[in-house]
Coordinates of C-alpha atoms in Angstrom, one line a residue:
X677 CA 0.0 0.0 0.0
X678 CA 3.1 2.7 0.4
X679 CA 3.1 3.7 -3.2
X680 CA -0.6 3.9 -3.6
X681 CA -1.1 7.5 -4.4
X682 CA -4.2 7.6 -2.0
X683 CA -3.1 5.8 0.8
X684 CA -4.6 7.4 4.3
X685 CA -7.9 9.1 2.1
X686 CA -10.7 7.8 3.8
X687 CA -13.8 6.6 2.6
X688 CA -17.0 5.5 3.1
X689 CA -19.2 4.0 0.9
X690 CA -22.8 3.9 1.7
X691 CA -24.3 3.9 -2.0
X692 CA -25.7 0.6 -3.2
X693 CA -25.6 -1.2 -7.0
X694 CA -23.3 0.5 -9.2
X695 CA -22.6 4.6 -9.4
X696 CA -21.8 5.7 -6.2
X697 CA -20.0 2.0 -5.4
X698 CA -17.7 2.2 -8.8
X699 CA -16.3 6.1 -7.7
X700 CA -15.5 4.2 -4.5
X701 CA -13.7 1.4 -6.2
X702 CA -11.4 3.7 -8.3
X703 CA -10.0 5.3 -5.7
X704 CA -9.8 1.8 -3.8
X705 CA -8.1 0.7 -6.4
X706 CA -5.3 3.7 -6.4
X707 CA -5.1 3.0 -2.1
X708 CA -7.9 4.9 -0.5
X709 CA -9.1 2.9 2.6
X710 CA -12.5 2.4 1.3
X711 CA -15.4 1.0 3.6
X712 CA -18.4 -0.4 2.5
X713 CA -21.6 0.4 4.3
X714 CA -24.4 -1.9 3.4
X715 CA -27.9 -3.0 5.4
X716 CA -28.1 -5.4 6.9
X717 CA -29.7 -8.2 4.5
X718 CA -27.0 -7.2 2.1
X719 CA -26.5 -4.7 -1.0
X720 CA -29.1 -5.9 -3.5
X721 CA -25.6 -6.3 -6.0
X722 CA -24.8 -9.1 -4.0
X723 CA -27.9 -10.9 -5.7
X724 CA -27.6 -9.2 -9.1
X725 CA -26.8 -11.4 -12.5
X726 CA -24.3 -13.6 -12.8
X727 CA -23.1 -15.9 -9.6
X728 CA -20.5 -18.9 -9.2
X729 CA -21.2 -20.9 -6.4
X730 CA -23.5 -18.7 -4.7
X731 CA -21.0 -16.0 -5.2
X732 CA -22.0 -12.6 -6.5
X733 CA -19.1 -11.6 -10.0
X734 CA -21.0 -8.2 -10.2
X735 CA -20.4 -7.9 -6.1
X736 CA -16.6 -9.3 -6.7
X737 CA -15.8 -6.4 -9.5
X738 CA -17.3 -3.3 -7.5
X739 CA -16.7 -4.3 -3.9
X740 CA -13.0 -5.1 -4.8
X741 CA -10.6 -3.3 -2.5
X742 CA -13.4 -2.6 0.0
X743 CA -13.5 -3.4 3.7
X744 CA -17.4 -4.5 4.5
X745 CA -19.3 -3.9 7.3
X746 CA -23.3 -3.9 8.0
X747 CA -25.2 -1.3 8.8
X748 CA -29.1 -0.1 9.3
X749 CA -29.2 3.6 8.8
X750 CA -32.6 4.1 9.3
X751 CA -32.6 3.5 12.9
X752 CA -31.1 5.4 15.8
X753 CA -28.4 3.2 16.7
X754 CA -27.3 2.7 13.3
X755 CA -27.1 6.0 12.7
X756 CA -25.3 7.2 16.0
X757 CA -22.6 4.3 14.2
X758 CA -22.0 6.3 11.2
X759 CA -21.6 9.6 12.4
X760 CA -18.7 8.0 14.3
X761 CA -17.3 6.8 11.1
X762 CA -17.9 9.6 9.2
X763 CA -15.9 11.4 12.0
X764 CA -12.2 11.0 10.5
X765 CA -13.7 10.5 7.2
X766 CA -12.4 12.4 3.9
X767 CA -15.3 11.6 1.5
X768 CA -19.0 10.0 2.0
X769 CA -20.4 8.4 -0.9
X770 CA -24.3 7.8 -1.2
X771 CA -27.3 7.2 -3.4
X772 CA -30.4 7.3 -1.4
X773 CA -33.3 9.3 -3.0
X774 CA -33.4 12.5 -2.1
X775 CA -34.3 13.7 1.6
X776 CA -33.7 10.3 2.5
X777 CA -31.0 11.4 4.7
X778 CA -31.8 14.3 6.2
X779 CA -35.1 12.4 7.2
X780 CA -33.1 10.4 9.1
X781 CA -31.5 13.4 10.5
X782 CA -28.0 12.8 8.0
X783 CA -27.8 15.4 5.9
X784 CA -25.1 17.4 4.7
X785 CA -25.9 20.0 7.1
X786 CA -25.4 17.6 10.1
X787 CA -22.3 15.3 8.8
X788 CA -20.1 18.7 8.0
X789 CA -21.0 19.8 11.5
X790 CA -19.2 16.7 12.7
X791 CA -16.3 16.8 10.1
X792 CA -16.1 20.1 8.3
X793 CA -13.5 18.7 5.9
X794 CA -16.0 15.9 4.7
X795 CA -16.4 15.5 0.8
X796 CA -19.9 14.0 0.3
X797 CA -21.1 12.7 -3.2
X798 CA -24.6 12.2 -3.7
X799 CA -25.4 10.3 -7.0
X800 CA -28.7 9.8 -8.2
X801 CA -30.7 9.1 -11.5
X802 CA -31.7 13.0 -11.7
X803 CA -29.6 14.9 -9.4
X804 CA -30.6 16.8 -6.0
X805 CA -32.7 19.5 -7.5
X806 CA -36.0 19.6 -10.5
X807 CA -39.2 18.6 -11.0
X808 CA -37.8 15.2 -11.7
X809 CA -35.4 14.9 -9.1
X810 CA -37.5 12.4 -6.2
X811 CA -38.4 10.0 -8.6
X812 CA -36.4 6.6 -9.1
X813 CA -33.7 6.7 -10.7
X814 CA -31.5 3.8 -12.8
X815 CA -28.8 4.1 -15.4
X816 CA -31.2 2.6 -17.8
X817 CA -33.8 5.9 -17.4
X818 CA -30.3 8.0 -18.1
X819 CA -29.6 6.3 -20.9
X820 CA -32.9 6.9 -22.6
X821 CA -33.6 10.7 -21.1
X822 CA -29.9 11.4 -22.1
X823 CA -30.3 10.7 -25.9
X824 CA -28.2 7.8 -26.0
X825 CA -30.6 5.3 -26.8
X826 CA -32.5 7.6 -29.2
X827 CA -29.3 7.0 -31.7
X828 CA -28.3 3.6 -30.8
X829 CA -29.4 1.0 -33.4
X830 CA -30.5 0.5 -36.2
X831 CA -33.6 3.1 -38.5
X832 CA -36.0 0.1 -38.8
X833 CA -35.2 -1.1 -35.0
X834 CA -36.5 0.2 -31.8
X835 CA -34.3 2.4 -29.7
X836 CA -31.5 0.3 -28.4
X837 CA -30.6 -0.1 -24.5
X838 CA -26.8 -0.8 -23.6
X839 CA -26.6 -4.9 -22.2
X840 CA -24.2 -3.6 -19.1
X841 CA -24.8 -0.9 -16.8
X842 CA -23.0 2.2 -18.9
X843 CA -25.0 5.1 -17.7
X844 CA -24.1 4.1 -14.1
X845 CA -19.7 3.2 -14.7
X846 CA -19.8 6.8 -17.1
X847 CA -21.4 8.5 -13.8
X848 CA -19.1 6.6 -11.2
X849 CA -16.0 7.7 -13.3
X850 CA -17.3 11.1 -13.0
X851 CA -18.0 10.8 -9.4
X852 CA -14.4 9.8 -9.0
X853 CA -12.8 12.6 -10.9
X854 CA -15.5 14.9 -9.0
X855 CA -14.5 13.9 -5.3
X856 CA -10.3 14.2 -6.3
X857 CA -11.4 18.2 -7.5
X858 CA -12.9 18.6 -4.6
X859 CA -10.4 17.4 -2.3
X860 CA -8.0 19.4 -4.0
X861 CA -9.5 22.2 -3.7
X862 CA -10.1 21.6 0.0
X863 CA -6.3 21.0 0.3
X864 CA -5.3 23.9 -2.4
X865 CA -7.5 27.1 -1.6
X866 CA -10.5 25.7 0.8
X867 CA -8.6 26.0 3.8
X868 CA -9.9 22.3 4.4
X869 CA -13.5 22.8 3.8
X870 CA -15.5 20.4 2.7
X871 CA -18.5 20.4 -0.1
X872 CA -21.0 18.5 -1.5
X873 CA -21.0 17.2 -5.3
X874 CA -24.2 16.9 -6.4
X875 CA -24.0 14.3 -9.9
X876 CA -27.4 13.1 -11.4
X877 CA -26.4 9.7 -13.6
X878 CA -28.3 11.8 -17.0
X879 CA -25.7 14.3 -17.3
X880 CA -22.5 13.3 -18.1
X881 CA -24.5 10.5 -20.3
X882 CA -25.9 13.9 -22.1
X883 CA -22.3 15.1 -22.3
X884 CA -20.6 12.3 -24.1
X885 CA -23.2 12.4 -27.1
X886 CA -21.5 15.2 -28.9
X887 CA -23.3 18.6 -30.2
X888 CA -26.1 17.5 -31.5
X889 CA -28.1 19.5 -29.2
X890 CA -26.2 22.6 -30.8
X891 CA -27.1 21.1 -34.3
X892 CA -30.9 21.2 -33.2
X893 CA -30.7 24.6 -32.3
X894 CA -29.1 25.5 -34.9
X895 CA -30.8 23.8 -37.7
X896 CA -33.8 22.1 -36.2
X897 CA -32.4 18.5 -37.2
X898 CA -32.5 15.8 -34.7
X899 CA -30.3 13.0 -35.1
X900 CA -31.5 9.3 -35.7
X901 CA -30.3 5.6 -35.2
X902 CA -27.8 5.4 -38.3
X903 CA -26.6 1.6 -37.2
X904 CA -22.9 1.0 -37.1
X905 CA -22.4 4.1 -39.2
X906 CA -22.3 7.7 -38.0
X907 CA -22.9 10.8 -39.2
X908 CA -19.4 11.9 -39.3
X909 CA -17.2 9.8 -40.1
X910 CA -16.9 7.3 -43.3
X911 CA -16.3 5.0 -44.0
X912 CA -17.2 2.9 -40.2
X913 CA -18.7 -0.7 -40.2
X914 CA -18.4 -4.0 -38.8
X915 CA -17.5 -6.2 -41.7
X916 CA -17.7 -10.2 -41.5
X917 CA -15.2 -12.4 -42.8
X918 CA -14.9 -15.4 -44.6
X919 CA -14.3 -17.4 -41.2
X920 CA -17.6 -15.7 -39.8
X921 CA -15.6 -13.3 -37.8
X922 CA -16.7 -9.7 -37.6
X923 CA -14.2 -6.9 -37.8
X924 CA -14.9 -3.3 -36.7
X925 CA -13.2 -0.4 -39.0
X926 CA -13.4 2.7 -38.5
X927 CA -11.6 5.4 -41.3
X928 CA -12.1 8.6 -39.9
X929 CA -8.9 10.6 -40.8
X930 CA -8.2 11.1 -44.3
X931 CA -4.7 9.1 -44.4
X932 CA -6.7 5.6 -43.2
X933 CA -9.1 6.0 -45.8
X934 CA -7.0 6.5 -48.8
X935 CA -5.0 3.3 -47.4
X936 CA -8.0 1.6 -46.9
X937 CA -9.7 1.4 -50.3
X938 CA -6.0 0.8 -51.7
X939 CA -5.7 -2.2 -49.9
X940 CA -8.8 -3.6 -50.5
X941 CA -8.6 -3.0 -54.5
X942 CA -10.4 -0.3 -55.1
X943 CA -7.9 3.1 -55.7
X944 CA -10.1 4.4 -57.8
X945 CA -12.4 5.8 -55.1
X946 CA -9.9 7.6 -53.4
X947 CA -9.8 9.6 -56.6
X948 CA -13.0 11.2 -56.6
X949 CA -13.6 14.2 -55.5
X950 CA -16.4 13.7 -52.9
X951 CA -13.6 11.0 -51.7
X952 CA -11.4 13.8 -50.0
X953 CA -13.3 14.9 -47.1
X954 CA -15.7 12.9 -44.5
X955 CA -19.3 14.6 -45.6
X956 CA -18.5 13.2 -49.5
X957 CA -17.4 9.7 -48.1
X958 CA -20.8 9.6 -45.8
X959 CA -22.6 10.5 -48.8
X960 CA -21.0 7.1 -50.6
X961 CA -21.2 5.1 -47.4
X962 CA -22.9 2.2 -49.4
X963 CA -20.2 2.3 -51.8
X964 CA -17.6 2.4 -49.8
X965 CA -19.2 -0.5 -47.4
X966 CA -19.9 -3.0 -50.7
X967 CA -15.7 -2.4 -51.6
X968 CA -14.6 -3.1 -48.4
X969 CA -16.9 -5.7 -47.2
X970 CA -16.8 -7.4 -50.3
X971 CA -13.0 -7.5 -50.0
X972 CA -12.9 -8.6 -46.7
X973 CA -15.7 -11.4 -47.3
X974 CA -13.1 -13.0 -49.6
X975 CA -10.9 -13.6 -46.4
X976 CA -10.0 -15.0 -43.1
X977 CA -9.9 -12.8 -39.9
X978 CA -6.5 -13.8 -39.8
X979 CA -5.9 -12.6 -43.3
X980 CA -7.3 -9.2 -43.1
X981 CA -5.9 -8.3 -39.7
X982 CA -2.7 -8.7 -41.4
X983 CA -3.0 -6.9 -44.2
X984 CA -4.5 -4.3 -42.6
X985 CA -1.3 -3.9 -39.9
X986 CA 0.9 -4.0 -42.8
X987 CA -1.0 -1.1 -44.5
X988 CA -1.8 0.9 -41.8
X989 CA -5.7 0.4 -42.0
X990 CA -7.2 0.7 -38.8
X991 CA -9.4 -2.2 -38.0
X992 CA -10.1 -4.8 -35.1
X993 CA -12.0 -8.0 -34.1
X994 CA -15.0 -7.9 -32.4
X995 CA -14.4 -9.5 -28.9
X996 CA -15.8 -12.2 -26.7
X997 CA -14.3 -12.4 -23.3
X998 CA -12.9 -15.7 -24.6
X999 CA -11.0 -13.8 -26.9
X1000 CA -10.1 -11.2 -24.8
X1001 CA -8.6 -13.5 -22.3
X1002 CA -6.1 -14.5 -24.9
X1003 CA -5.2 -11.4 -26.6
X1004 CA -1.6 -10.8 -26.2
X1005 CA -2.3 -6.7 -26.2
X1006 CA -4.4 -7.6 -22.9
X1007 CA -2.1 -9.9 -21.2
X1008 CA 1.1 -7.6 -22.5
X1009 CA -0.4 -4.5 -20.5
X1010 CA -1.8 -6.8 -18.1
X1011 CA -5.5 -5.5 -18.6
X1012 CA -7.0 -8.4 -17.3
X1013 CA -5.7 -9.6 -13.4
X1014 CA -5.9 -12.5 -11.4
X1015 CA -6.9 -11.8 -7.6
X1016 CA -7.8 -13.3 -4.7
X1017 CA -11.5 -14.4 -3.8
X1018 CA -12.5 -15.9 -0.6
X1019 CA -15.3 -17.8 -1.9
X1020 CA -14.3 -18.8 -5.3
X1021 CA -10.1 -19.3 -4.9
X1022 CA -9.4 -16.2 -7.6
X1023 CA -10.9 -14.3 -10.4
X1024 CA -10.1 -13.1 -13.3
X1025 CA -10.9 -9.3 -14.2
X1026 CA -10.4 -6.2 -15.2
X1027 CA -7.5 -4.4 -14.0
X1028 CA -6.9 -0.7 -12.7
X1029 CA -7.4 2.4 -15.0
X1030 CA -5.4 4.2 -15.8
X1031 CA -1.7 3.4 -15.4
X1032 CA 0.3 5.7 -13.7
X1033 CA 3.8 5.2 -14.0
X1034 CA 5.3 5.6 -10.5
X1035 CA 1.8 4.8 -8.7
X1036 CA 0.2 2.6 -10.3
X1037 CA -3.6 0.8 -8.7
X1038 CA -3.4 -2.1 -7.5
X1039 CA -6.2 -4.9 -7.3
X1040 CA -5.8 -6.5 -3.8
X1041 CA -8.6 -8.5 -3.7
X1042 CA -12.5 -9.1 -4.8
X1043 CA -15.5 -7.9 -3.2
X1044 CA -15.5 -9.6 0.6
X1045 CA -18.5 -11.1 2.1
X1046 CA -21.0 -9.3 4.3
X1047 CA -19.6 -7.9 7.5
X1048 CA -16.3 -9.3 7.3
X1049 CA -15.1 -5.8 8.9
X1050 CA -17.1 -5.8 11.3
X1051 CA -15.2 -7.0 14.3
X1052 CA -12.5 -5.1 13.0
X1053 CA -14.4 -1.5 12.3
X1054 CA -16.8 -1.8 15.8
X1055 CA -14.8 -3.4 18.3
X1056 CA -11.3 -2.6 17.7
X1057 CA -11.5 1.0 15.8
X1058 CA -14.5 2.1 17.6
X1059 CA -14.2 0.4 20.9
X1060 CA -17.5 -1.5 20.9
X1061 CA -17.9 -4.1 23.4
X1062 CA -18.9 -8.1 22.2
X1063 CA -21.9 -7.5 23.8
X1064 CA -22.9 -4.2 22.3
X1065 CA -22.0 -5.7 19.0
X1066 CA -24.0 -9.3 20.0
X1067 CA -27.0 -6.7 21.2
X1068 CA -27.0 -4.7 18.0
X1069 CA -26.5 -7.7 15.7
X1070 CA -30.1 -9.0 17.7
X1071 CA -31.6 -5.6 17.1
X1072 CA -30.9 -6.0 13.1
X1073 CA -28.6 -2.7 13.6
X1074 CA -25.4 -4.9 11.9

């Protein structure tokens, strides 16, 4: 842990699912000491999709890094708890709806009394304030309120939903960089105060998708699903091979395209005038699509890849995590890392973004089970008696 870069940040994690708990993770994963707060009966993740064994994977890849310890909020004694936690504490993390806590008498308001330096991020579907902003929120709503699913797919197809939780990792990667400006600000300027960051899981969603809202009010055009092609770039398909293999290519800058219909036989294009700029190209697309996908339904995978890296063409396979756990770009940058699971032996997963060069994350271990801090958080950092902790675990408190 020495040359972690966050070693001694403090955190606690009270969110549940997947925004909140994934800013948590990448700054456990970089050395903060993160602790996970979940209810009693467990974070509903620990039940979600896939499981080995009994073992949660989706609970393995967020909790990873984490120390666990139960927790009831709602009540009295379980809130008396956190306010002692919270007491050294750099950053809170939580997603309850809206007034939840301060109903409960654990607001902002109340938590900075006890640690003035505290950073708290609040993550929820629509944010702290609107019309909007006590109603339910998921990544899936953010993905369709954003726009993103109003251009995913195909024209003839129904808007298309993302099949892993995107809104939610784009907003817990936001979170992240959100809580490390806000700490430095409290360390560079805020004379150690902390603040509160206040991230909806729609917005930064709404952020990645471009200008298009500046091209509607600009010119009153809305853009639609356009498949695997987009309106800027050509050409930009996924082309299948002779193996049944599909390739993804993508010729955005002018250099890959001109090396692109070379190689696949057709120089001509690259002679026409609408050729030499990306509006005439996406005017061609179909052309452009039946010369390379043509060419590269004549050969292997294997084949085109090569070609392609000899040329300079800019192309790629369309994985399967059985591919990826082969690839000798992921095992070369070590992408995918083995670690330690208490239930299932090890696991294989992803590994820490981004790499730093002298303080580099580190995976230390998977998500652990439910309250295996507990001793260690209550009794010996907080001084609880066994038979406070045996009286509280009765109550349903931990």
């Amino acid at each position: 842990m020495s040359d972690l870069p966050l070693q001694g940040l403090k955190v606690v994690d009270a969110a549940s699912i997947f925004a909140g708990p994934v800013a948590a993770t990448l700054l456990a994963d970089f050395g903060a000491d993160v602790l996970k707060v979940e209810h009693p009966r467990g974070d509903s993740l620990r039940s979600m999709g896939w499981n080995v064994d009994g073992e949660s994977l989706f609970w393995a890849l967020v909790s990873r890094n984490k120390r666990c310890v139960t927790l009831k909020l709602s009540v009295p004694e379980g809130r008396d708890i956190l306010k002692k936690i919270i007491a050294d504490a750099d950053v809170f993390v939580e997603n309850f709806r809206p007034g939840t806590l301060e109903r409960w008498g654990l607001g902002p308001e109340v938590l900075h009394e006890i640690n003035p330096g505290l950073i708290i991020l609040r993550t929820t579907g629509f944010g702290q304030t609107g019309p909007y902003s006590n109603r339910p929120g998921f990544g899936t709503l953010a993905e369709a309120m954003s726009g993103f699913a109003h251009i995913n797919g195909w024209p003839d197809k129904p808007p298309a939903l993302p099949p892993f939780a995107l809104g939610d990792c784009i907003a817990g990667f936001t979170g992240c960089f959100a809580i490390m400006f806000a700490l430095w600000w409290r360390e560079h300027g805020g004379n150690g105060k902390g603040q509160v960051i206040d991230l909806s899981i729609y917005e930064p969603m709404f952020w990645m998708l471009g200008p298009q809202t500046m091209l509607f009010d600009k010119t009153g055009e809305v853009v639609g699903r356009s498949g695997n092609h987009t309106p800027y770039s050509a050409p930009r398909n996924a082309y299948q091979t002779k193996d049944g293999r599909w390739l993804a290519l993508s010729a955005t800058a002018q250099s890959i395209a001109d090396r692109v219909v070379k190689l696949v036989g057709r120089p001509d294009l690259a002679e026409q005038p609408w050729f030499a700029g990306n509006p005439g190209r996406i005017a061609h697309t179909e052309e452009l699509d039946d010369a390379i996908g043509g060419w590269i339904a004549e050969r292997t995978a294997e084949e085109v890849l090569a070609e392609f890296e000899t040329a300079e063409g800019a192309i790629a396979p369309a994985y399967t995590a059985a591919d990826i756990v082969k690839d000798p770009q992921y095992l070369a940058r070590e992408t995918i890392v083995r670690v330690p699971h208490e239930g299932l032996g090890d696991v294989l997963m992803q590994n820490v973004v981004p790499i730093l060069s002298d303080t580099p994350g580190k995976v230390r271990h998977a998500g652990a089970p439910k309250g295996s801090s507990n001793l260690e958080v209550y009794r010996d950092q907080l001084g609880m008696t066994d038979e406070q902790l045996a009286a509280l675990e009765a109550d349903g408190v931990i």
